[in-house]
Short mmCIF file of C-alpha atoms and ligand atoms in Angstrom, two decimals:
data_model
loop_
_atom_site.label_atom_id
_atom_site.label_comp_id
_atom_site.label_asym_id
_atom_site.label_seq_id
_atom_site.Cartn_x
_atom_site.Cartn_y
_atom_site.Cartn_z
CA MET A 1 80.80 118.65 57.63
CA HIS A 2 79.67 116.26 60.31
CA HIS A 3 82.15 113.47 60.84
CA LYS A 4 80.49 110.04 60.93
CA GLN A 5 81.90 107.28 63.12
CA THR A 6 83.39 104.47 61.07
CA SER A 7 83.09 100.87 62.13
CA ASN A 8 86.68 100.41 63.19
CA GLU A 9 87.02 103.74 64.94
CA SER A 10 86.82 103.76 68.73
CA LEU A 11 84.56 106.29 70.38
CA SER A 12 87.44 108.41 71.56
CA GLU A 13 88.97 108.33 68.09
CA TYR A 14 85.61 109.34 66.70
CA VAL A 15 85.47 112.28 69.03
CA SER A 16 89.01 113.37 68.26
CA ASN A 17 88.49 112.93 64.51
CA SER A 18 85.35 114.97 64.82
CA LEU A 19 87.37 117.61 66.59
CA ALA A 20 90.02 117.58 63.88
CA ASN A 21 87.18 118.06 61.42
CA GLY A 22 86.01 121.15 63.21
CA GLN A 23 83.26 119.84 65.45
CA THR A 24 83.91 122.32 68.18
CA GLN A 25 81.48 121.00 70.75
CA PHE A 26 84.18 118.44 71.51
CA ALA A 27 86.80 121.15 71.81
CA SER A 28 88.02 120.28 75.27
CA TYR A 29 87.63 116.53 75.10
CA PHE A 30 91.19 116.04 76.18
CA GLY A 31 90.83 118.39 79.09
CA THR A 32 93.17 121.11 80.15
CA PRO A 33 96.59 119.64 80.76
CA ASN A 34 97.52 119.98 84.39
CA ASN A 35 101.24 120.48 84.63
CA ASN A 36 101.47 119.00 88.09
CA VAL A 37 100.01 115.69 87.08
CA PRO A 38 101.49 113.02 84.86
CA VAL A 39 98.33 112.75 82.82
CA VAL A 40 98.04 109.65 80.68
CA ALA A 41 99.29 110.44 77.22
CA GLU A 42 97.72 113.87 77.32
CA ASP A 43 100.44 115.38 75.18
CA LYS A 44 100.30 112.55 72.66
CA LYS A 45 96.56 112.86 72.31
CA ILE A 46 96.91 116.54 71.58
CA GLU A 47 99.63 115.80 69.04
CA GLY A 48 97.27 113.21 67.64
CA LEU A 49 94.91 115.94 66.64
CA VAL A 50 97.56 117.18 64.27
CA ASP A 51 98.47 113.77 62.97
CA GLN A 52 95.89 111.23 63.94
CA GLU A 53 97.53 108.34 62.11
CA GLN A 54 100.91 108.99 63.66
CA PHE A 55 99.27 109.19 67.09
CA ARG A 56 97.52 105.88 66.63
CA GLN A 57 100.66 104.16 65.48
CA GLN A 58 102.66 105.57 68.35
CA GLU A 59 99.92 104.64 70.80
CA ALA A 60 99.79 101.09 69.49
CA ALA A 61 103.56 100.72 69.67
CA ASP A 62 103.74 102.24 73.14
CA SER A 63 101.07 100.16 74.71
CA SER A 64 101.61 96.73 73.24
CA PHE A 65 102.58 93.90 75.53
CA GLY A 66 103.14 91.70 72.57
CA GLU A 67 105.38 93.43 70.05
CA ASP A 68 108.86 92.03 69.89
CA SER A 69 110.95 94.96 68.77
CA LYS A 70 110.35 97.21 71.79
CA MET A 71 111.35 97.29 75.43
CA LYS A 72 108.36 95.94 77.27
CA PRO A 73 108.91 95.49 80.98
CA GLY A 74 105.36 94.29 81.44
CA GLN A 75 105.84 91.63 78.86
CA ASP A 76 109.07 90.38 80.39
CA ILE A 77 107.38 89.92 83.72
CA LEU A 78 104.43 88.32 82.11
CA GLU A 79 106.54 85.87 80.19
CA GLN A 80 108.48 84.92 83.30
CA ALA A 81 105.25 84.44 85.17
CA GLN A 82 103.86 82.26 82.43
CA VAL A 83 106.96 80.11 82.28
CA ALA A 84 106.76 79.74 86.06
CA GLN A 85 103.09 78.82 85.86
CA HIS A 86 103.80 76.28 83.19
CA GLN A 87 106.63 74.77 85.21
CA ASP A 88 104.50 74.57 88.35
CA PHE A 89 101.77 72.85 86.45
CA GLN A 90 104.23 70.37 84.95
CA LYS A 91 105.83 69.71 88.33
CA GLN A 92 102.49 68.97 89.91
CA GLN A 93 101.56 66.67 87.09
CA GLU A 94 104.87 64.83 87.26
CA ALA A 95 104.41 64.43 91.00
CA GLY A 96 101.08 62.79 90.23
CA ALA A 97 99.22 65.47 92.12
CA ASN A 98 95.76 66.22 90.87
CA ALA A 99 96.74 69.62 89.58
CA ALA A 100 93.59 69.79 87.53
CA ALA A 101 91.22 69.68 90.47
CA PRO A 102 90.01 72.96 91.87
CA ALA A 103 90.14 73.56 95.60
CA ASP A 104 87.41 71.36 96.90
CA VAL A 105 84.05 72.64 97.94
CA PRO A 106 84.37 74.04 101.42
CA VAL A 107 83.02 72.03 104.31
CA PRO A 108 81.30 73.85 107.14
CA MET A 109 83.43 75.09 110.00
CA GLN A 110 86.98 74.42 108.97
CA PRO A 111 89.33 74.40 111.93
CA ALA A 112 91.12 77.68 112.48
CA ALA A 113 94.38 77.53 110.55
CA SER A 114 96.53 79.38 113.00
CA ALA A 115 95.12 80.66 116.23
CA ALA A 116 98.48 82.17 117.11
CA ALA A 117 98.68 84.47 114.09
CA PRO A 118 99.34 88.07 115.15
CA ALA A 119 96.42 90.43 114.59
CA ALA A 120 96.58 92.51 111.42
CA PRO A 121 97.26 96.21 111.86
CA VAL A 122 94.08 98.11 111.20
CA VAL A 123 94.23 100.80 108.53
CA SER A 124 94.14 103.94 110.67
CA LYS A 125 91.13 106.24 110.61
CA GLU A 126 93.45 108.91 109.33
CA ASP A 127 94.56 106.78 106.38
CA MET A 128 90.99 105.80 105.66
CA ALA A 129 90.01 109.45 105.62
CA LYS A 130 92.87 110.22 103.24
CA MET A 131 91.77 107.38 100.99
CA ARG A 132 88.27 108.83 100.82
CA LYS A 133 89.50 112.06 99.32
CA ILE A 134 89.59 111.47 95.61
CA THR A 135 92.48 113.46 94.48
CA PRO A 136 94.20 111.72 91.62
CA GLU A 137 96.11 114.98 91.26
CA SER A 138 97.92 114.14 94.45
CA SER A 139 97.65 110.39 94.50
CA ILE A 140 99.17 109.61 91.12
CA GLY A 141 102.88 109.73 91.52
CA LYS A 142 102.68 108.94 95.22
CA TYR A 143 102.08 105.32 94.43
CA GLU A 144 105.36 105.01 92.64
CA THR A 145 107.17 105.48 95.91
CA ASP A 146 105.02 102.93 97.66
CA THR A 147 107.33 100.16 96.61
CA ILE A 148 106.76 97.93 99.60
CA TYR A 149 103.16 97.66 98.50
CA ASN A 150 103.78 96.73 94.90
CA ASP A 151 102.71 93.22 95.81
CA THR A 152 98.97 93.51 96.28
CA MET A 153 98.69 90.19 98.07
CA GLU A 154 101.28 91.34 100.61
CA TYR A 155 99.33 94.55 101.09
CA ILE A 156 96.10 92.64 101.69
CA LYS A 157 97.79 90.24 104.08
CA LYS A 158 99.22 93.12 106.04
CA PHE A 159 95.92 94.88 106.61
CA SER A 160 93.34 92.12 106.54
CA GLY A 161 92.46 89.57 109.21
CA LYS A 162 94.64 86.47 109.15
CA PRO A 163 93.57 82.87 108.60
CA GLY A 164 92.08 81.64 111.83
CA GLU A 165 91.05 85.04 113.11
CA LYS A 166 87.42 86.03 113.43
CA VAL A 167 86.39 87.51 110.13
CA LYS A 168 85.22 91.13 109.80
CA ALA A 169 82.63 91.08 107.05
CA CYS A 170 79.46 92.72 105.84
CA MET A 171 76.83 92.50 103.16
CA VAL A 172 76.66 95.61 100.99
CA SER A 173 73.99 96.80 98.58
CA LEU A 174 73.92 99.93 96.49
CA VAL A 175 70.24 100.52 95.88
CA ARG A 176 67.71 103.17 94.94
CA ASN A 177 64.54 103.93 96.90
CA SER A 178 62.57 102.82 93.85
CA GLU A 179 64.13 99.35 94.09
CA VAL A 180 63.09 98.62 97.65
CA HIS A 181 60.63 95.92 96.62
CA GLY A 182 63.25 94.04 94.62
CA MET A 183 65.70 94.46 97.48
CA VAL A 184 63.28 93.03 100.02
CA ASN A 185 62.67 90.00 97.79
CA THR A 186 66.39 89.47 97.49
CA ILE A 187 66.85 89.78 101.24
CA LYS A 188 64.22 87.08 101.81
CA SER A 189 66.24 84.69 99.71
CA TYR A 190 69.53 85.62 101.40
CA ARG A 191 67.95 85.25 104.83
CA GLU A 192 66.65 81.83 104.07
CA ARG A 193 69.87 80.64 102.44
CA PHE A 194 72.63 82.36 104.42
CA ILE A 195 71.96 85.26 106.79
CA SER A 196 69.77 83.30 109.21
CA LYS A 197 72.80 81.08 109.93
CA TYR A 198 75.46 83.76 109.60
CA PRO A 199 73.98 87.07 110.72
CA TYR A 200 76.44 89.51 109.19
CA PRO A 201 75.55 93.22 109.20
CA TRP A 202 74.00 94.65 106.06
CA ILE A 203 75.01 98.03 104.69
CA PHE A 204 72.78 99.88 102.23
CA LEU A 205 74.26 102.69 100.16
CA ASN A 206 72.51 105.23 97.99
CA ASP A 207 73.48 108.36 96.08
CA GLU A 208 70.25 109.92 97.39
CA GLU A 209 68.88 109.89 100.95
CA PHE A 210 66.96 106.74 101.79
CA THR A 211 63.35 107.57 102.55
CA GLU A 212 61.85 106.59 105.91
CA ASP A 213 59.64 104.14 104.02
CA THR A 214 62.64 102.43 102.38
CA LYS A 215 64.53 102.26 105.64
CA SER A 216 61.67 100.75 107.58
CA LYS A 217 61.02 98.15 104.88
CA LEU A 218 64.65 97.08 104.81
CA ILE A 219 64.95 96.98 108.60
CA GLU A 220 61.76 94.97 108.80
CA ALA A 221 63.13 92.52 106.22
CA LEU A 222 66.20 91.88 108.36
CA PRO A 223 65.06 91.20 111.93
CA GLY A 224 67.94 90.78 114.34
CA ILE A 225 70.47 92.03 111.82
CA ASP A 226 72.58 95.15 112.24
CA VAL A 227 71.37 97.33 109.34
CA LYS A 228 73.17 100.53 108.33
CA PHE A 229 72.28 103.18 105.78
CA GLY A 230 74.89 105.29 104.06
CA LEU A 231 74.71 108.26 101.76
CA VAL A 232 77.27 108.34 98.97
CA PRO A 233 79.37 111.51 99.25
CA THR A 234 78.71 113.85 96.32
CA ASP A 235 82.31 113.86 95.16
CA HIS A 236 82.15 110.07 94.80
CA TRP A 237 79.16 110.37 92.46
CA SER A 238 79.81 113.35 90.22
CA TYR A 239 82.06 114.47 87.40
CA PRO A 240 85.73 114.93 88.14
CA THR A 241 87.06 118.32 87.06
CA TRP A 242 88.92 116.96 84.04
CA ILE A 243 85.81 115.50 82.40
CA ASN A 244 84.20 117.61 79.72
CA GLN A 245 80.51 117.16 80.38
CA ASP A 246 79.44 118.32 76.91
CA THR A 247 81.63 115.66 75.39
CA ALA A 248 80.32 113.11 77.86
CA ALA A 249 76.76 114.01 76.83
CA ALA A 250 77.67 113.71 73.14
CA CYS A 251 79.20 110.29 73.73
CA ARG A 252 76.10 109.13 75.62
CA LYS A 253 73.86 110.32 72.81
CA LYS A 254 75.96 108.51 70.23
CA MET A 255 76.06 105.28 72.24
CA GLY A 256 72.32 105.49 72.84
CA GLU A 257 71.71 105.88 69.10
CA ASP A 258 73.97 102.93 68.48
CA GLY A 259 71.73 100.80 70.69
CA ILE A 260 74.43 100.04 73.26
CA ILE A 261 72.94 98.78 76.50
CA TYR A 262 72.76 101.67 79.02
CA GLY A 263 74.60 103.64 76.29
CA ASP A 264 72.65 106.82 76.95
CA SER A 265 72.45 106.52 80.73
CA GLU A 266 74.28 109.04 82.86
CA SER A 267 73.39 107.46 86.22
CA TYR A 268 74.60 104.06 85.08
CA ARG A 269 78.02 105.56 84.40
CA HIS A 270 78.19 107.13 87.87
CA MET A 271 77.14 103.78 89.30
CA CYS A 272 79.86 101.86 87.44
CA ARG A 273 82.48 104.39 88.45
CA TYR A 274 81.26 104.24 92.04
CA GLN A 275 81.40 100.45 92.18
CA SER A 276 84.85 100.55 90.62
CA GLY A 277 86.43 103.26 92.66
CA PHE A 278 84.45 104.23 95.71
CA PHE A 279 82.13 101.88 97.56
CA TRP A 280 85.09 100.43 99.44
CA ARG A 281 86.03 103.91 100.63
CA HIS A 282 82.64 104.51 102.25
CA GLU A 283 83.00 105.23 105.94
CA LEU A 284 80.52 102.51 106.87
CA LEU A 285 82.88 99.93 105.37
CA ASP A 286 85.94 101.10 107.29
CA ASP A 287 85.56 98.44 109.96
CA TYR A 288 85.45 95.54 107.55
CA ASP A 289 87.90 93.41 105.63
CA TRP A 290 85.34 91.51 103.54
CA TYR A 291 82.13 92.27 101.68
CA TRP A 292 79.46 90.42 99.80
CA ARG A 293 77.87 92.55 97.11
CA VAL A 294 74.13 91.99 96.75
CA GLU A 295 71.84 93.63 94.19
CA PRO A 296 68.06 93.94 94.24
CA ASP A 297 66.19 91.37 92.13
CA THR A 298 68.81 88.68 92.52
CA ASN A 299 68.56 85.54 94.62
CA LEU A 300 70.35 82.53 95.98
CA HIS A 301 69.34 79.16 94.54
CA CYS A 302 71.02 76.99 97.17
CA ASP A 303 71.65 76.97 100.91
CA VAL A 304 75.04 78.32 101.82
CA ASN A 305 75.92 75.94 104.62
CA TYR A 306 79.24 77.40 105.62
CA ASP A 307 80.58 80.81 106.53
CA VAL A 308 81.96 81.87 103.13
CA PHE A 309 83.74 84.90 104.54
CA GLN A 310 85.54 82.87 107.18
CA TRP A 311 86.39 80.18 104.66
CA MET A 312 87.85 82.72 102.26
CA GLN A 313 89.93 84.34 104.98
CA ASP A 314 91.13 80.98 106.29
CA ASN A 315 92.05 79.83 102.80
CA ASN A 316 93.61 83.01 101.40
CA LYS A 317 90.92 83.50 98.75
CA MET A 318 90.62 87.20 98.00
CA TYR A 319 88.06 87.34 95.21
CA GLY A 320 85.08 85.01 94.90
CA PHE A 321 82.60 84.95 92.03
CA THR A 322 79.73 82.82 90.73
CA ILE A 323 79.19 83.87 87.10
CA THR A 324 81.56 84.82 84.30
CA ILE A 325 80.58 86.49 81.04
CA HIS A 326 81.92 88.41 78.04
CA GLU A 327 81.70 92.20 77.99
CA TYR A 328 80.24 94.21 75.10
CA LEU A 329 83.26 95.59 73.27
CA ALA A 330 81.39 98.78 72.39
CA THR A 331 81.31 99.76 76.07
CA ILE A 332 85.07 99.53 76.59
CA PRO A 333 86.86 100.30 73.29
CA THR A 334 89.97 101.76 74.95
CA LEU A 335 89.96 100.08 78.38
CA TRP A 336 92.58 97.52 77.44
CA ASP A 337 94.86 100.12 75.84
CA GLN A 338 94.79 102.07 79.07
CA THR A 339 95.42 98.89 81.03
CA LYS A 340 98.44 97.99 78.91
CA LYS A 341 99.82 101.46 79.29
CA PHE A 342 99.33 101.25 83.05
CA PHE A 343 101.18 97.95 83.33
CA LYS A 344 103.91 99.15 81.04
CA GLU A 345 104.45 102.10 83.35
CA ASN A 346 104.01 100.05 86.52
CA PRO A 347 105.22 96.54 85.72
CA SER A 348 105.83 95.68 89.37
CA TYR A 349 102.10 95.59 90.08
CA LEU A 350 101.64 92.59 87.79
CA ASN A 351 101.49 89.50 89.98
CA LYS A 352 104.02 86.94 88.86
CA ASP A 353 101.46 84.18 89.27
CA ASN A 354 98.58 86.10 87.73
CA LEU A 355 95.51 84.93 85.85
CA MET A 356 96.22 86.84 82.63
CA LYS A 357 95.01 83.85 80.67
CA PHE A 358 91.49 84.47 81.91
CA VAL A 359 91.39 87.96 80.41
CA SER A 360 93.65 87.57 77.38
CA HIS A 361 94.24 84.81 74.84
CA ASP A 362 97.39 86.43 73.46
CA GLN A 363 99.60 87.13 76.49
CA GLY A 364 98.06 90.49 77.15
CA ASP A 365 98.06 91.91 73.64
CA SER A 366 94.27 92.08 73.54
CA TYR A 367 91.40 91.70 75.98
CA ASN A 368 89.18 88.68 75.38
CA LEU A 369 86.26 90.47 77.12
CA CYS A 370 86.01 87.84 79.88
CA HIS A 371 85.07 89.06 83.32
CA TYR A 372 83.58 87.99 86.62
CA TRP A 373 80.03 89.30 86.77
CA SER A 374 80.41 91.82 89.56
CA ASN A 375 76.75 92.05 90.56
CA PHE A 376 77.83 89.18 92.85
CA GLU A 377 81.16 89.50 94.59
CA ILE A 378 82.57 88.16 97.82
CA ALA A 379 85.93 89.77 98.15
CA ASN A 380 88.51 91.40 100.33
CA LEU A 381 88.10 95.18 100.59
CA HIS A 382 91.84 95.69 100.85
CA LEU A 383 92.21 94.46 97.28
CA TRP A 384 90.56 97.72 96.19
CA ARG A 385 92.22 99.77 98.93
CA SER A 386 95.64 98.60 97.77
CA PRO A 387 98.02 101.13 96.18
CA ALA A 388 98.04 99.12 92.96
CA TYR A 389 94.30 99.19 92.55
CA ARG A 390 93.91 102.82 93.60
CA HIS A 391 96.62 103.75 91.16
CA TYR A 392 94.91 101.72 88.43
CA PHE A 393 91.50 103.22 89.16
CA ASP A 394 92.86 106.78 89.26
CA THR A 395 94.62 106.20 85.96
CA LEU A 396 91.45 104.88 84.34
CA ASP A 397 89.41 107.67 85.87
CA ARG A 398 91.81 110.23 84.41
CA ALA A 399 91.54 108.61 81.00
CA GLY A 400 87.83 109.41 81.06
CA GLY A 401 86.36 106.12 79.83
CA PHE A 402 83.82 105.83 82.63
CA PHE A 403 82.11 108.82 80.99
CA TYR A 404 83.29 109.01 77.36
CA GLU A 405 82.79 105.29 76.89
CA ARG A 406 80.81 103.21 79.39
CA TRP A 407 83.36 101.21 81.32
CA GLY A 408 81.69 98.75 83.66
CA ASP A 409 82.94 97.94 87.12
CA ALA A 410 82.91 94.26 86.20
CA PRO A 411 85.71 94.37 83.60
CA VAL A 412 87.65 96.87 85.73
CA HIS A 413 87.46 94.69 88.85
CA SER A 414 88.10 91.54 86.88
CA ILE A 415 91.16 92.78 85.07
CA ALA A 416 92.59 94.12 88.32
CA ALA A 417 91.88 90.96 90.33
CA SER A 418 93.26 88.76 87.55
CA LEU A 419 96.47 90.73 87.19
CA PHE A 420 97.21 91.97 90.73
CA LEU A 421 96.43 88.75 92.58
CA PRO A 422 98.00 85.32 92.48
CA LYS A 423 95.67 83.05 90.60
CA ASP A 424 95.07 80.72 93.52
CA SER A 425 93.47 83.58 95.47
CA ILE A 426 90.67 83.88 92.92
CA HIS A 427 87.88 81.42 93.54
CA PHE A 428 84.82 80.15 91.70
CA LEU A 429 82.12 79.66 94.35
CA LYS A 430 80.51 76.93 92.29
CA GLU A 431 78.30 75.65 95.10
CA ILE A 432 76.60 79.04 95.61
CA GLY A 433 73.56 78.91 93.34
CA TYR A 434 72.88 82.47 92.23
CA TRP A 435 70.52 84.27 89.89
CA HIS A 436 70.85 87.71 88.36
CA PRO A 437 68.57 88.14 85.39
CA PRO A 438 69.01 86.64 82.84
CA TYR A 439 71.68 84.13 83.92
CA ASN A 440 72.37 81.83 86.82
CA ASN A 441 74.96 79.72 88.48
CA CYS A 442 73.22 76.41 89.16
CA PRO A 443 75.55 73.67 90.47
CA ILE A 444 75.75 70.95 87.82
CA ASP A 445 77.24 68.60 90.39
CA ASP A 446 74.27 66.47 91.48
CA GLU A 447 75.59 65.87 94.97
CA LEU A 448 76.13 69.59 95.58
CA PHE A 449 72.75 70.39 94.08
CA ARG A 450 71.01 67.93 96.39
CA SER A 451 72.92 68.54 99.59
CA ASN A 452 72.55 72.31 99.33
CA ASN A 453 68.86 72.11 98.60
CA CYS A 454 69.07 74.00 95.30
CA ASP A 455 65.95 75.13 93.49
CA CYS A 456 67.31 75.99 90.02
CA ASP A 457 67.38 74.22 86.65
CA GLN A 458 70.79 72.60 86.20
CA ASN A 459 70.24 72.48 82.46
CA ASN A 460 70.22 76.26 82.48
CA ASP A 461 73.49 76.69 84.33
CA PHE A 462 75.41 79.44 82.57
CA THR A 463 78.95 78.41 83.52
CA PHE A 464 79.89 76.62 80.32
CA GLN A 465 77.53 78.26 77.89
CA ASP A 466 79.12 80.04 74.97
CA TYR A 467 78.65 83.60 76.14
CA ALA A 468 80.04 82.77 79.59
CA CYS A 469 83.76 82.47 80.34
CA GLY A 470 83.73 79.28 82.41
CA LYS A 471 85.82 77.42 79.85
CA GLU A 472 88.35 80.25 79.80
CA TYR A 473 88.42 80.30 83.61
CA TYR A 474 89.04 76.58 84.01
CA ALA A 475 91.74 76.66 81.32
CA ALA A 476 93.42 79.71 82.84
CA GLN A 477 93.52 78.08 86.26
CA GLY A 478 94.72 74.78 84.82
CA PHE A 479 91.64 73.05 86.22
CA GLU A 480 89.91 70.17 84.53
CA LYS A 481 86.28 70.89 83.70
CA PRO A 482 83.71 68.71 85.48
CA SER A 483 82.89 65.56 83.52
CA ASN A 484 79.35 66.76 82.81
CA TRP A 485 80.37 70.29 81.81
CA GLU A 486 78.51 70.03 78.52
CA ARG A 487 75.25 69.35 80.31
CA ALA A 488 74.00 72.89 79.97
CA ARG A 489 75.90 74.02 76.93
CA SER A 490 74.02 76.49 74.77
N1 LIG B 1 71.55 104.35 94.54
C1 LIG B 1 71.63 104.02 93.25
N2 LIG B 1 71.88 102.76 92.93
C2 LIG B 1 71.96 102.42 91.62
C3 LIG B 1 71.81 103.37 90.59
N3 LIG B 1 71.94 102.73 89.40
C4 LIG B 1 72.17 101.44 89.69
N4 LIG B 1 72.17 101.24 91.03
C5 LIG B 1 72.43 99.99 91.75
O1 LIG B 1 73.62 99.47 91.21
C6 LIG B 1 73.52 98.09 90.99
C7 LIG B 1 73.64 97.77 89.52
O2 LIG B 1 72.58 98.37 88.80
P1 LIG B 1 71.66 97.54 87.82
O3 LIG B 1 70.59 98.45 87.38
O4 LIG B 1 71.26 96.25 88.48
O5 LIG B 1 72.66 97.27 86.62
P2 LIG B 1 72.87 95.92 85.78
O6 LIG B 1 72.93 94.78 86.76
O7 LIG B 1 74.18 96.13 85.08
O8 LIG B 1 71.72 95.82 84.84
C8 LIG B 1 72.20 97.68 91.61
O9 LIG B 1 72.46 97.32 92.95
C9 LIG B 1 71.37 98.93 91.55
O10 LIG B 1 70.44 98.95 92.58
C10 LIG B 1 71.57 104.73 90.95
O11 LIG B 1 71.44 105.63 90.14
N5 LIG B 1 71.49 105.00 92.31
MG1 LIG B 2 71.78 94.28 88.27
#
């Protein structure tokens, strides 16, 4: 008999229940256990086939941050961090400081913070090459000994340019030949608003060769700019050995039938996995510390009158975003369980001053689906190159959800940034007006809107609309919302 998915059954449970019911096309869903690799709960999942209920109970008990009766190192750290956050907030308030105000909007050309800072050691070519090889078989386990790098911020500081140093940054776009027209339109907007003043190089990546026509159109669109084209290595855009492709196809079919956005798309899954785990390993990005992700068919609504990269480096901001939004639960049914398991096994990666409150309303027990919309990102590449993130990505990749579910790079990046980084290194670039269909960031501050020559409709600003996570972000940071925050409420 064909097993039908029930409403409260996750996709992976559905597949394993189907297997238990004799649907043999899923037979190797859980892969072949590799004895050399500490595979995430592989043994338990196999046990679970015998006793599904027992497996689920065990899984829930194992992975919970929030259950009182168990040893939960992650929870202890989290609680300490939250107490510390609370105390800091109180202290600032008692001192009369305006703890509620976010870091002010950057002014152009801030003075260099420390001209005397020693130059950061560059990640060696050899290490970069090692990083490019995706071998979770060898990399998992190794990270555990990398104790000096448990603190992701320390790792970034060690390898990235220091405040006051000239910033090493690039624009980066993953794009298909068929999207060249949309890309050229986007470039026009970025030239007018930013690149003409700050001529950073632009790197275009593609899983297929760029055609001569595409290349010439992009080069023509960026006169005077250093333009580079990169091919994505095949092993960064293909199935890892442990993924059962028949199962992946069955999951896609099911998600397509269920009407989940991009549910049936194979290329979208490779794209999300690539943006999560690989673009920052591309050889063309080796020379850079910072990137600005730009997609075709997006545009800037306002002039960017300062060098954002330099400002972020000078002010220790590691992840900058413009739009927040909730994720579709159906695309990530088991992402949070895997995340909890990861932090339970690796509690030292959790930053003590993290932004857990942005991604969870119950101290990490469940994911509230909030994320930074990653089609726009200005961030430090070493955040993703860090042992913590590589370990996290490899763990998720092993778990299979990029293919068996449809994990997006946005929730993956957002959870990692929110939990690995101190919260004051995450920054809402509220003055950068930005549009990715169907939402925008349009500065609701009239002075910002006017002085940056914005061309959007402030009444449409997405920041505080219900489906966005602006309210959650301001609350998590302990910032006070702008007085006119309800202006564009849905
Ligand atoms: N080279 C290449 N780029 C892709 C592919 N799929 C998506 N992209 C790029 O990945 C980014 C996100 O894709 P998009 O279709 O905009 O996804 P959405 O924003 O989630 O709707 C964009 O920059 C696309 O150009 C693909 O199969 N090949
Ligand atoms: Mg897009």
